[in-house]
Amino acid sequence: MDDTALRPPEPDSIEAAFAPNLTLHTDQGMTSVANLLHPARPILLDHADRPELRETAQDWRQRVDIHTAKTDQRPVDVLLIRPDAHIAWAATLDEPAGDAVPALREALSGWFGAP
C-alpha cells in the first residue's frame, strides 16, 4: 500500500487545510466560501481569472461546481475545495499553466474520479 496518503501535508502546503471563509465578489454580488459550499458539492474557486483551469475542470462539471470570484485577500489563484470544506488542491499565485493544468487534472481525478 502506498503510504503517501497517510502522510500529513507539508508545513507550507495549503492542501488539506480548511478553506478560508473569504468574502467573494461575483457577477451576482457578494457571497462567501461558506455560502458556495451550502449545496455540499465540491467547488473549483477561481480568484485570478484562470480560464485554462476552469476549462480543465469542465470535464468534471457534473460533479464539481465552478465559480469565478474576486476577493480582497487572495491566498492563491485557484482552490479546489471538497464538500467538507477541506482544500483538495490549490494553484499558487501566478503558477504557470504548464504546471497547474496537469496538477489540477490529477487532483480532480484523484478526488472525484475519471471525467
PDB file of C-alpha atoms in Angstrom:
ATOM      1  CA  MET A   1       0.000   0.000   0.000  1.00  0.00           C
ATOM      2  CA  ASP A   2       1.224   3.489  -0.858  1.00  0.00           C
ATOM      3  CA  ASP A   3       1.801   5.345   2.426  1.00  0.00           C
ATOM      4  CA  THR A   4       1.851   8.833   0.847  1.00  0.00           C
ATOM      5  CA  ALA A   5      -1.881   9.184   1.515  1.00  0.00           C
ATOM      6  CA  LEU A   6      -1.208   8.657   5.210  1.00  0.00           C
ATOM      7  CA  ARG A   7       1.372  11.417   5.484  1.00  0.00           C
ATOM      8  CA  PRO A   8       0.331  14.855   6.702  1.00  0.00           C
ATOM      9  CA  PRO A   9       0.673  17.727   4.222  1.00  0.00           C
ATOM     10  CA  GLU A  10       3.940  19.613   4.033  1.00  0.00           C
ATOM     11  CA  PRO A  11       4.030  22.529   6.506  1.00  0.00           C
ATOM     12  CA  ASP A  12       3.951  25.106   3.721  1.00  0.00           C
ATOM     13  CA  SER A  13       1.137  23.325   1.870  1.00  0.00           C
ATOM     14  CA  ILE A  14      -2.364  24.737   1.900  1.00  0.00           C
ATOM     15  CA  GLU A  15      -3.806  21.399   0.823  1.00  0.00           C
ATOM     16  CA  ALA A  16      -5.809  19.523   3.481  1.00  0.00           C
ATOM     17  CA  ALA A  17      -6.381  22.749   5.428  1.00  0.00           C
ATOM     18  CA  PHE A  18      -9.873  24.155   5.850  1.00  0.00           C
ATOM     19  CA  ALA A  19     -10.729  26.610   3.113  1.00  0.00           C
ATOM     20  CA  PRO A  20     -10.751  30.170   4.442  1.00  0.00           C
ATOM     21  CA  ASN A  21     -14.229  31.683   4.513  1.00  0.00           C
ATOM     22  CA  LEU A  22     -13.344  34.605   2.258  1.00  0.00           C
ATOM     23  CA  THR A  23     -15.724  37.351   1.230  1.00  0.00           C
ATOM     24  CA  LEU A  24     -16.193  36.938  -2.510  1.00  0.00           C
ATOM     25  CA  HIS A  25     -17.236  39.408  -5.190  1.00  0.00           C
ATOM     26  CA  THR A  26     -19.092  37.740  -8.070  1.00  0.00           C
ATOM     27  CA  ASP A  27     -21.159  38.917 -11.025  1.00  0.00           C
ATOM     28  CA  GLN A  28     -24.220  38.148  -8.880  1.00  0.00           C
ATOM     29  CA  GLY A  29     -22.981  40.198  -5.905  1.00  0.00           C
ATOM     30  CA  MET A  30     -21.178  39.391  -2.676  1.00  0.00           C
ATOM     31  CA  THR A  31     -21.065  35.917  -1.169  1.00  0.00           C
ATOM     32  CA  SER A  32     -18.631  33.762   0.798  1.00  0.00           C
ATOM     33  CA  VAL A  33     -16.883  30.426   0.512  1.00  0.00           C
ATOM     34  CA  ALA A  34     -19.279  29.026   3.135  1.00  0.00           C
ATOM     35  CA  ASN A  35     -22.289  30.061   1.024  1.00  0.00           C
ATOM     36  CA  LEU A  36     -20.825  28.378  -2.047  1.00  0.00           C
ATOM     37  CA  LEU A  37     -20.426  25.166  -0.038  1.00  0.00           C
ATOM     38  CA  HIS A  38     -24.097  25.021   1.065  1.00  0.00           C
ATOM     39  CA  PRO A  39     -25.071  22.559  -1.702  1.00  0.00           C
ATOM     40  CA  ALA A  40     -22.458  20.137  -0.244  1.00  0.00           C
ATOM     41  CA  ARG A  41     -20.677  19.775  -3.579  1.00  0.00           C
ATOM     42  CA  PRO A  42     -17.013  20.241  -4.399  1.00  0.00           C
ATOM     43  CA  ILE A  43     -16.112  23.607  -5.884  1.00  0.00           C
ATOM     44  CA  LEU A  44     -13.367  24.992  -8.064  1.00  0.00           C
ATOM     45  CA  LEU A  45     -12.968  28.608  -6.986  1.00  0.00           C
ATOM     46  CA  ASP A  46     -11.032  30.809  -9.411  1.00  0.00           C
ATOM     47  CA  HIS A  47      -9.811  34.059  -7.799  1.00  0.00           C
ATOM     48  CA  ALA A  48      -7.485  35.075 -10.640  1.00  0.00           C
ATOM     49  CA  ASP A  49      -9.476  34.595 -13.858  1.00  0.00           C
ATOM     50  CA  ARG A  50      -7.606  31.459 -14.932  1.00  0.00           C
ATOM     51  CA  PRO A  51      -9.684  30.224 -17.917  1.00  0.00           C
ATOM     52  CA  GLU A  52      -7.306  27.327 -18.607  1.00  0.00           C
ATOM     53  CA  LEU A  53      -8.035  25.890 -15.157  1.00  0.00           C
ATOM     54  CA  ARG A  54     -11.787  26.433 -15.420  1.00  0.00           C
ATOM     55  CA  GLU A  55     -11.692  24.728 -18.822  1.00  0.00           C
ATOM     56  CA  THR A  56      -9.792  21.773 -17.356  1.00  0.00           C
ATOM     57  CA  ALA A  57     -12.481  21.387 -14.675  1.00  0.00           C
ATOM     58  CA  GLN A  58     -15.298  21.397 -17.264  1.00  0.00           C
ATOM     59  CA  ASP A  59     -14.867  17.637 -17.719  1.00  0.00           C
ATOM     60  CA  TRP A  60     -15.973  17.264 -14.057  1.00  0.00           C
ATOM     61  CA  ARG A  61     -18.772  19.895 -14.110  1.00  0.00           C
ATOM     62  CA  GLN A  62     -21.385  17.222 -13.337  1.00  0.00           C
ATOM     63  CA  ARG A  63     -19.605  16.643 -10.007  1.00  0.00           C
ATOM     64  CA  VAL A  64     -17.777  19.930  -9.322  1.00  0.00           C
ATOM     65  CA  ASP A  65     -19.262  23.437  -9.257  1.00  0.00           C
ATOM     66  CA  ILE A  66     -17.043  26.015 -10.969  1.00  0.00           C
ATOM     67  CA  HIS A  67     -17.020  29.603  -9.680  1.00  0.00           C
ATOM     68  CA  THR A  68     -15.079  32.741 -10.510  1.00  0.00           C
ATOM     69  CA  ALA A  69     -14.895  35.361  -7.780  1.00  0.00           C
ATOM     70  CA  LYS A  70     -12.579  38.144  -6.729  1.00  0.00           C
ATOM     71  CA  THR A  71     -11.501  38.575  -3.134  1.00  0.00           C
ATOM     72  CA  ASP A  72      -9.541  41.235  -1.290  1.00  0.00           C
ATOM     73  CA  GLN A  73      -7.454  38.555   0.462  1.00  0.00           C
ATOM     74  CA  ARG A  74      -6.435  36.272  -2.416  1.00  0.00           C
ATOM     75  CA  PRO A  75      -4.364  33.490  -0.825  1.00  0.00           C
ATOM     76  CA  VAL A  76      -3.909  31.572  -4.106  1.00  0.00           C
ATOM     77  CA  ASP A  77      -5.099  31.777  -7.705  1.00  0.00           C
ATOM     78  CA  VAL A  78      -7.479  28.794  -7.624  1.00  0.00           C
ATOM     79  CA  LEU A  79      -8.828  26.464  -4.937  1.00  0.00           C
ATOM     80  CA  LEU A  80     -10.371  23.033  -5.373  1.00  0.00           C
ATOM     81  CA  ILE A  81     -12.471  22.604  -2.249  1.00  0.00           C
ATOM     82  CA  ARG A  82     -14.028  19.329  -1.114  1.00  0.00           C
ATOM     83  CA  PRO A  83     -17.626  19.348   0.181  1.00  0.00           C
ATOM     84  CA  ASP A  84     -16.295  19.104   3.761  1.00  0.00           C
ATOM     85  CA  ALA A  85     -14.513  22.471   3.218  1.00  0.00           C
ATOM     86  CA  HIS A  86     -11.009  20.994   3.093  1.00  0.00           C
ATOM     87  CA  ILE A  87      -8.742  22.131   0.279  1.00  0.00           C
ATOM     88  CA  ALA A  88      -8.061  19.297  -2.157  1.00  0.00           C
ATOM     89  CA  TRP A  89      -5.716  21.304  -4.389  1.00  0.00           C
ATOM     90  CA  ALA A  90      -4.565  24.869  -4.971  1.00  0.00           C
ATOM     91  CA  ALA A  91      -2.846  26.800  -7.757  1.00  0.00           C
ATOM     92  CA  THR A  92      -0.379  29.160  -6.146  1.00  0.00           C
ATOM     93  CA  LEU A  93      -0.209  32.818  -7.104  1.00  0.00           C
ATOM     94  CA  ASP A  94       0.850  33.070 -10.754  1.00  0.00           C
ATOM     95  CA  GLU A  95       1.567  29.321 -11.006  1.00  0.00           C
ATOM     96  CA  PRO A  96       2.391  28.553 -14.650  1.00  0.00           C
ATOM     97  CA  ALA A  97      -0.405  26.843 -16.582  1.00  0.00           C
ATOM     98  CA  GLY A  98       2.031  24.114 -17.647  1.00  0.00           C
ATOM     99  CA  ASP A  99       2.319  23.062 -14.006  1.00  0.00           C
ATOM    100  CA  ALA A 100      -1.189  23.910 -12.788  1.00  0.00           C
ATOM    101  CA  VAL A 101      -3.281  22.228 -15.507  1.00  0.00           C
ATOM    102  CA  PRO A 102      -1.857  18.699 -15.121  1.00  0.00           C
ATOM    103  CA  ALA A 103      -1.831  19.036 -11.326  1.00  0.00           C
ATOM    104  CA  LEU A 104      -5.490  20.075 -11.317  1.00  0.00           C
ATOM    105  CA  ARG A 105      -6.424  17.215 -13.648  1.00  0.00           C
ATOM    106  CA  GLU A 106      -4.657  14.786 -11.302  1.00  0.00           C
ATOM    107  CA  ALA A 107      -6.405  16.243  -8.235  1.00  0.00           C
ATOM    108  CA  LEU A 108      -9.833  16.138  -9.891  1.00  0.00           C
ATOM    109  CA  SER A 109      -9.305  12.522 -10.979  1.00  0.00           C
ATOM    110  CA  GLY A 110      -7.942  11.517  -7.595  1.00  0.00           C
ATOM    111  CA  TRP A 111     -10.770  13.062  -5.592  1.00  0.00           C
ATOM    112  CA  PHE A 112     -13.734  12.803  -7.950  1.00  0.00           C
ATOM    113  CA  GLY A 113     -12.956  10.008 -10.379  1.00  0.00           C
ATOM    114  CA  ALA A 114     -12.461   9.921 -14.110  1.00  0.00           C
ATOM    115  CA  PRO A 115     -14.118  12.697 -16.095  1.00  0.00           C
TER     116      PRO A 115
END
